């Protein structure tokens, strides 16, 4: 049976009211996790008063017993 481990990343948005994501920085961080074997499972934002505050990213990777 396959087993998985999970990792959650909170990426802060910028700007006075939030909601701004530096796409190159965000992509670079996602690629770093991908190179470590993490697969993106889900990505969503949190908000306050209609403005995105954080982007939550969930990764998984197979647990290797050996």
CSV table of N, CA and C in Angstrom, one decimal:
chain,number,residue,atom,x,y,z
A,1,UNK,N,0.8,-1.2,0.0
A,1,UNK,CA,0.0,0.0,0.0
A,1,UNK,C,0.9,1.3,0.0
A,2,UNK,N,0.6,2.2,-0.9
A,2,UNK,CA,1.3,3.4,-0.9
A,2,UNK,C,1.0,4.3,0.3
A,3,UNK,N,2.0,5.0,0.8
A,3,UNK,CA,1.8,6.0,1.9
A,3,UNK,C,2.3,7.3,1.5
A,4,UNK,N,1.7,8.4,2.0
A,4,UNK,CA,2.1,9.7,1.6
A,4,UNK,C,2.4,10.6,2.8
A,5,UNK,N,3.2,11.5,2.6
A,5,UNK,CA,3.4,12.6,3.6
A,5,UNK,C,3.0,13.9,3.0
A,6,UNK,N,2.5,14.8,3.8
A,6,UNK,CA,2.0,16.1,3.3
A,6,UNK,C,2.7,17.3,3.9
A,7,UNK,N,2.8,18.4,3.1
A,7,UNK,CA,3.4,19.6,3.6
A,7,UNK,C,2.5,20.8,3.2
A,8,UNK,N,2.3,21.7,4.1
A,8,UNK,CA,1.5,22.9,3.8
A,8,UNK,C,2.4,24.1,3.8
A,9,UNK,N,2.3,25.0,2.8
A,9,UNK,CA,3.0,26.2,2.7
A,9,UNK,C,2.1,27.4,2.8
A,10,UNK,N,2.4,28.4,3.6
A,10,UNK,CA,1.6,29.6,3.6
A,10,UNK,C,2.4,30.7,2.9
A,11,UNK,N,2.0,31.2,1.8
A,11,UNK,CA,2.7,32.2,1.0
A,11,UNK,C,1.9,33.5,1.2
A,12,UNK,N,2.6,34.5,1.8
A,12,UNK,CA,2.0,35.8,2.1
A,12,UNK,C,1.9,36.6,0.8
A,13,UNK,N,0.8,37.3,0.7
A,13,UNK,CA,0.6,38.2,-0.4
A,13,UNK,C,1.1,39.6,0.0
A,14,UNK,N,1.3,40.4,-1.0
A,14,UNK,CA,1.9,41.8,-0.7
A,14,UNK,C,0.9,42.8,-1.0
A,15,UNK,N,1.3,44.1,-0.9
A,15,UNK,CA,0.5,45.2,-1.2
A,15,UNK,C,-0.2,45.7,0.1
A,16,UNK,N,-0.7,47.0,0.0
A,16,UNK,CA,-1.3,47.6,1.1
A,16,UNK,C,-2.5,46.8,1.6
A,17,UNK,N,-3.4,46.3,0.7
A,17,UNK,CA,-4.5,45.6,1.1
A,17,UNK,C,-4.3,44.1,0.9
A,18,UNK,N,-3.1,43.7,0.5
A,18,UNK,CA,-2.9,42.3,0.2
A,18,UNK,C,-3.3,41.9,-1.2
A,19,UNK,N,-3.2,40.7,-1.5
A,19,UNK,CA,-3.7,40.2,-2.8
A,19,UNK,C,-2.7,40.2,-4.0
A,20,UNK,N,-1.5,40.9,-3.7
A,20,UNK,CA,-0.5,40.9,-4.8
A,20,UNK,C,0.4,39.7,-4.6
A,21,UNK,N,0.6,38.9,-5.6
A,21,UNK,CA,1.5,37.8,-5.6
A,21,UNK,C,2.6,38.0,-6.6
A,22,UNK,N,3.9,38.0,-6.1
A,22,UNK,CA,5.0,38.1,-7.1
A,22,UNK,C,5.1,36.7,-7.7
A,23,UNK,N,4.6,36.7,-9.0
A,23,UNK,CA,4.5,35.4,-9.7
A,23,UNK,C,5.9,34.7,-9.8
A,24,UNK,N,6.9,35.4,-10.1
A,24,UNK,CA,8.2,34.7,-10.3
A,24,UNK,C,8.7,34.1,-9.0
A,25,UNK,N,8.5,34.8,-7.9
A,25,UNK,CA,8.9,34.3,-6.6
A,25,UNK,C,8.1,33.1,-6.2
A,26,UNK,N,6.8,33.2,-6.4
A,26,UNK,CA,5.9,32.1,-6.1
A,26,UNK,C,6.2,30.8,-6.9
A,27,UNK,N,6.5,31.0,-8.2
A,27,UNK,CA,6.8,29.9,-9.1
A,27,UNK,C,8.2,29.3,-8.6
A,28,UNK,N,9.1,30.1,-8.3
A,28,UNK,CA,10.4,29.7,-7.8
A,28,UNK,C,10.3,28.8,-6.6
A,29,UNK,N,9.5,29.2,-5.7
A,29,UNK,CA,9.2,28.4,-4.4
A,29,UNK,C,8.6,27.1,-4.8
A,30,UNK,N,7.5,27.1,-5.6
A,30,UNK,CA,6.9,25.9,-6.0
A,30,UNK,C,7.9,24.9,-6.7
A,31,UNK,N,8.7,25.5,-7.5
A,31,UNK,CA,9.7,24.6,-8.2
A,31,UNK,C,10.7,24.0,-7.3
A,32,UNK,N,11.1,24.8,-6.2
A,32,UNK,CA,12.0,24.2,-5.2
A,32,UNK,C,11.4,23.0,-4.5
A,33,UNK,N,10.1,23.1,-4.2
A,33,UNK,CA,9.5,21.9,-3.6
A,33,UNK,C,9.3,20.8,-4.6
A,34,UNK,N,9.0,21.1,-5.8
A,34,UNK,CA,8.9,20.0,-6.8
A,34,UNK,C,10.2,19.3,-7.0
A,35,UNK,N,11.4,20.0,-7.0
A,35,UNK,CA,12.7,19.4,-7.1
A,35,UNK,C,13.0,18.5,-5.9
A,36,UNK,N,12.3,18.7,-4.8
A,36,UNK,CA,12.5,17.8,-3.6
A,36,UNK,C,11.5,16.7,-3.6
A,37,UNK,N,10.8,16.5,-4.7
A,37,UNK,CA,9.9,15.4,-4.8
A,37,UNK,C,8.4,15.7,-4.4
A,38,UNK,N,8.1,16.9,-4.0
A,38,UNK,CA,6.8,17.3,-3.6
A,38,UNK,C,5.9,17.5,-4.8
A,39,UNK,N,4.7,17.0,-4.8
A,39,UNK,CA,3.7,17.2,-5.8
A,39,UNK,C,2.6,18.1,-5.3
A,40,UNK,N,2.3,19.2,-6.1
A,40,UNK,CA,1.2,20.1,-5.7
A,40,UNK,C,-0.2,19.4,-5.7
A,41,UNK,N,-0.9,19.5,-4.6
A,41,UNK,CA,-2.2,18.8,-4.5
A,41,UNK,C,-3.3,19.9,-4.6
A,42,UNK,N,-3.1,21.0,-3.9
A,42,UNK,CA,-4.2,22.0,-3.8
A,42,UNK,C,-3.5,23.4,-3.6
A,43,UNK,N,-4.2,24.4,-4.0
A,43,UNK,CA,-3.8,25.8,-3.8
A,43,UNK,C,-5.0,26.6,-3.7
A,44,UNK,N,-5.1,27.4,-2.6
A,44,UNK,CA,-6.3,28.3,-2.4
A,44,UNK,C,-5.8,29.5,-1.6
A,45,UNK,N,-6.7,30.5,-1.6
A,45,UNK,CA,-6.3,31.8,-0.9
A,45,UNK,C,-7.3,31.9,0.4
A,46,UNK,N,-6.7,32.7,1.3
A,46,UNK,CA,-7.6,33.1,2.5
A,46,UNK,C,-7.8,34.6,2.2
A,47,UNK,N,-8.9,35.1,2.8
A,47,UNK,CA,-9.2,36.5,2.6
A,47,UNK,C,-9.7,37.1,3.9
A,48,UNK,N,-9.6,38.4,3.9
A,48,UNK,CA,-10.1,39.3,4.9
A,48,UNK,C,-10.8,40.5,4.3
A,49,UNK,N,-12.0,40.7,4.5
A,49,UNK,CA,-12.7,41.8,3.9
A,49,UNK,C,-12.6,41.8,2.4
A,50,UNK,N,-12.7,40.6,1.8
A,50,UNK,CA,-12.7,40.5,0.3
A,50,UNK,C,-11.3,40.6,-0.3
A,51,UNK,N,-10.2,40.7,0.5
A,51,UNK,CA,-8.9,40.8,-0.1
A,51,UNK,C,-8.1,39.5,0.2
A,52,UNK,N,-7.4,39.0,-0.7
A,52,UNK,CA,-6.6,37.8,-0.5
A,52,UNK,C,-5.5,38.2,0.5
A,53,UNK,N,-5.3,37.4,1.5
A,53,UNK,CA,-4.2,37.6,2.5
A,53,UNK,C,-3.1,36.6,2.4
A,54,UNK,N,-3.4,35.4,2.3
A,54,UNK,CA,-2.4,34.3,2.1
A,54,UNK,C,-2.8,33.4,1.1
A,55,UNK,N,-1.8,32.7,0.5
A,55,UNK,CA,-2.1,31.6,-0.5
A,55,UNK,C,-1.6,30.4,0.3
A,56,UNK,N,-2.5,29.4,0.4
A,56,UNK,CA,-2.1,28.1,1.1
A,56,UNK,C,-1.9,27.1,0.0
A,57,UNK,N,-0.8,26.4,0.1
A,57,UNK,CA,-0.4,25.4,-0.9
A,57,UNK,C,-0.2,24.1,-0.2
A,58,UNK,N,-0.8,23.0,-0.7
A,58,UNK,CA,-0.6,21.7,-0.1
A,58,UNK,C,0.1,20.8,-1.1
A,59,UNK,N,1.2,20.1,-0.6
A,59,UNK,CA,2.0,19.2,-1.4
A,59,UNK,C,1.9,17.8,-0.8
A,60,UNK,N,2.2,16.8,-1.6
A,60,UNK,CA,2.3,15.5,-1.1
A,60,UNK,C,3.5,14.8,-1.8
A,61,UNK,N,4.1,13.8,-1.1
A,61,UNK,CA,5.1,13.0,-1.7
A,61,UNK,C,5.0,11.6,-1.1
A,62,UNK,N,5.4,10.6,-1.9
A,62,UNK,CA,5.3,9.2,-1.5
A,62,UNK,C,6.4,9.0,-0.4
A,63,UNK,N,6.0,8.2,0.6
A,63,UNK,CA,7.0,7.8,1.7
A,63,UNK,C,7.6,6.6,1.2
A,64,UNK,N,9.0,6.6,1.2
A,64,UNK,CA,9.7,5.4,0.8
A,64,UNK,C,10.3,4.7,2.0
A,65,UNK,N,9.9,3.5,2.2
A,65,UNK,CA,10.5,2.7,3.3
A,65,UNK,C,11.6,1.9,2.7
A,66,UNK,N,12.7,1.8,3.4
A,66,UNK,CA,13.7,1.0,2.8
A,66,UNK,C,14.9,1.0,3.7
